[in-house]
Amino acid sequence: MFRECMLISNNSPELAKLNRDESAFVYGSGTKKFYPFINNRNAFQLAEEINNSVYHIERNAYPNILFFDLSLKIGQLLKA
């Protein structure tokens, strides 16, 4: 989903492979669009946080705490 949002943000929507439900989520209606929140400033950090979480889950981290922490970090990155 990050890839598709980056393509749309960088004026290449024809390369994005979205089904109808995903397209409704990404483009949304009115102010509920998702793609403007994924941009060149935060895409790498978002991917890095998700990869770190996957790493910790593989090492038996406690999922409830890990996903709560991940959601807070993603929220901060999307606001920035």
Tab-separated table of C-alpha atoms in Angstrom:
chain	number	residue	atom	x	y	z
A	1	MET	CA	0.000	0.000	0.000
A	2	PHE	CA	2.924	2.341	0.703
A	3	ARG	CA	4.258	1.743	-2.798
A	4	GLU	CA	0.960	2.635	-4.404
A	5	CYS	CA	0.622	5.786	-2.295
A	6	MET	CA	4.149	6.842	-3.234
A	7	LEU	CA	3.393	6.332	-6.931
A	8	ILE	CA	0.231	8.405	-6.685
A	9	SER	CA	1.995	11.137	-4.703
A	10	ASN	CA	4.762	11.275	-7.318
A	11	ASN	CA	2.324	11.703	-10.215
A	12	SER	CA	2.489	8.128	-11.531
A	13	PRO	CA	-0.961	6.746	-10.658
A	14	GLU	CA	-1.038	4.564	-13.782
A	15	LEU	CA	1.650	2.345	-12.213
A	16	ALA	CA	-0.332	1.769	-9.005
A	17	LYS	CA	-2.066	-1.599	-8.844
A	18	LEU	CA	-5.150	-1.035	-6.713
A	19	ASN	CA	-8.373	-3.005	-6.577
A	20	ARG	CA	-11.684	-1.241	-5.988
A	21	ASP	CA	-11.567	-1.432	-2.172
A	22	GLU	CA	-7.954	-0.275	-2.001
A	23	SER	CA	-8.678	2.551	-4.417
A	24	ALA	CA	-11.588	3.709	-2.262
A	25	PHE	CA	-9.277	3.735	0.767
A	26	VAL	CA	-6.383	5.533	-0.932
A	27	TYR	CA	-8.386	8.144	-2.828
A	28	GLY	CA	-11.322	8.270	-0.411
A	29	SER	CA	-13.773	11.106	-0.522
A	30	GLY	CA	-13.286	14.669	0.585
A	31	THR	CA	-10.617	14.979	3.275
A	32	LYS	CA	-10.329	11.230	3.906
A	33	LYS	CA	-7.593	10.636	1.346
A	34	PHE	CA	-4.693	8.480	2.495
A	35	TYR	CA	-2.080	8.992	-0.189
A	36	PRO	CA	-1.037	12.555	0.789
A	37	PHE	CA	0.156	11.243	4.145
A	38	ILE	CA	2.703	8.888	2.551
A	39	ASN	CA	5.425	10.975	0.965
A	40	ASN	CA	9.166	11.129	0.352
A	41	ARG	CA	9.806	12.473	3.857
A	42	ASN	CA	8.298	9.585	5.801
A	43	ALA	CA	8.097	6.542	3.501
A	44	PHE	CA	11.526	5.200	4.415
A	45	GLN	CA	10.926	5.697	8.141
A	46	LEU	CA	7.534	3.966	7.933
A	47	ALA	CA	9.048	0.970	6.153
A	48	GLU	CA	11.893	0.868	8.676
A	49	GLU	CA	9.498	0.849	11.654
A	50	ILE	CA	7.440	-1.967	10.129
A	51	ASN	CA	10.564	-3.986	9.357
A	52	ASN	CA	11.810	-3.495	12.917
A	53	SER	CA	8.476	-4.728	14.235
A	54	VAL	CA	8.632	-7.826	12.044
A	55	TYR	CA	12.135	-8.485	13.343
A	56	HIS	CA	10.987	-8.218	16.966
A	57	ILE	CA	7.926	-10.412	16.385
A	58	GLU	CA	10.221	-13.095	14.962
A	59	ARG	CA	12.238	-12.822	18.192
A	60	ASN	CA	9.091	-13.435	20.304
A	61	ALA	CA	8.308	-9.876	21.333
A	62	TYR	CA	5.028	-9.366	23.163
A	63	PRO	CA	2.638	-8.530	20.285
A	64	ASN	CA	0.218	-6.275	22.172
A	65	ILE	CA	2.930	-3.896	23.322
A	66	LEU	CA	4.792	-4.062	20.028
A	67	PHE	CA	1.744	-3.230	17.883
A	68	PHE	CA	0.688	-0.447	20.246
A	69	ASP	CA	4.164	1.073	20.010
A	70	LEU	CA	4.162	0.639	16.227
A	71	SER	CA	0.781	2.348	15.901
A	72	LEU	CA	2.027	5.317	17.948
A	73	LYS	CA	5.162	5.631	15.807
A	74	ILE	CA	3.189	5.391	12.572
A	75	GLY	CA	0.755	8.003	13.853
A	76	GLN	CA	3.631	10.383	14.576
A	77	LEU	CA	5.182	9.801	11.162
A	78	LEU	CA	1.894	10.361	9.340
A	79	LYS	CA	1.346	13.677	11.150
A	80	ALA	CA	4.839	14.949	10.279
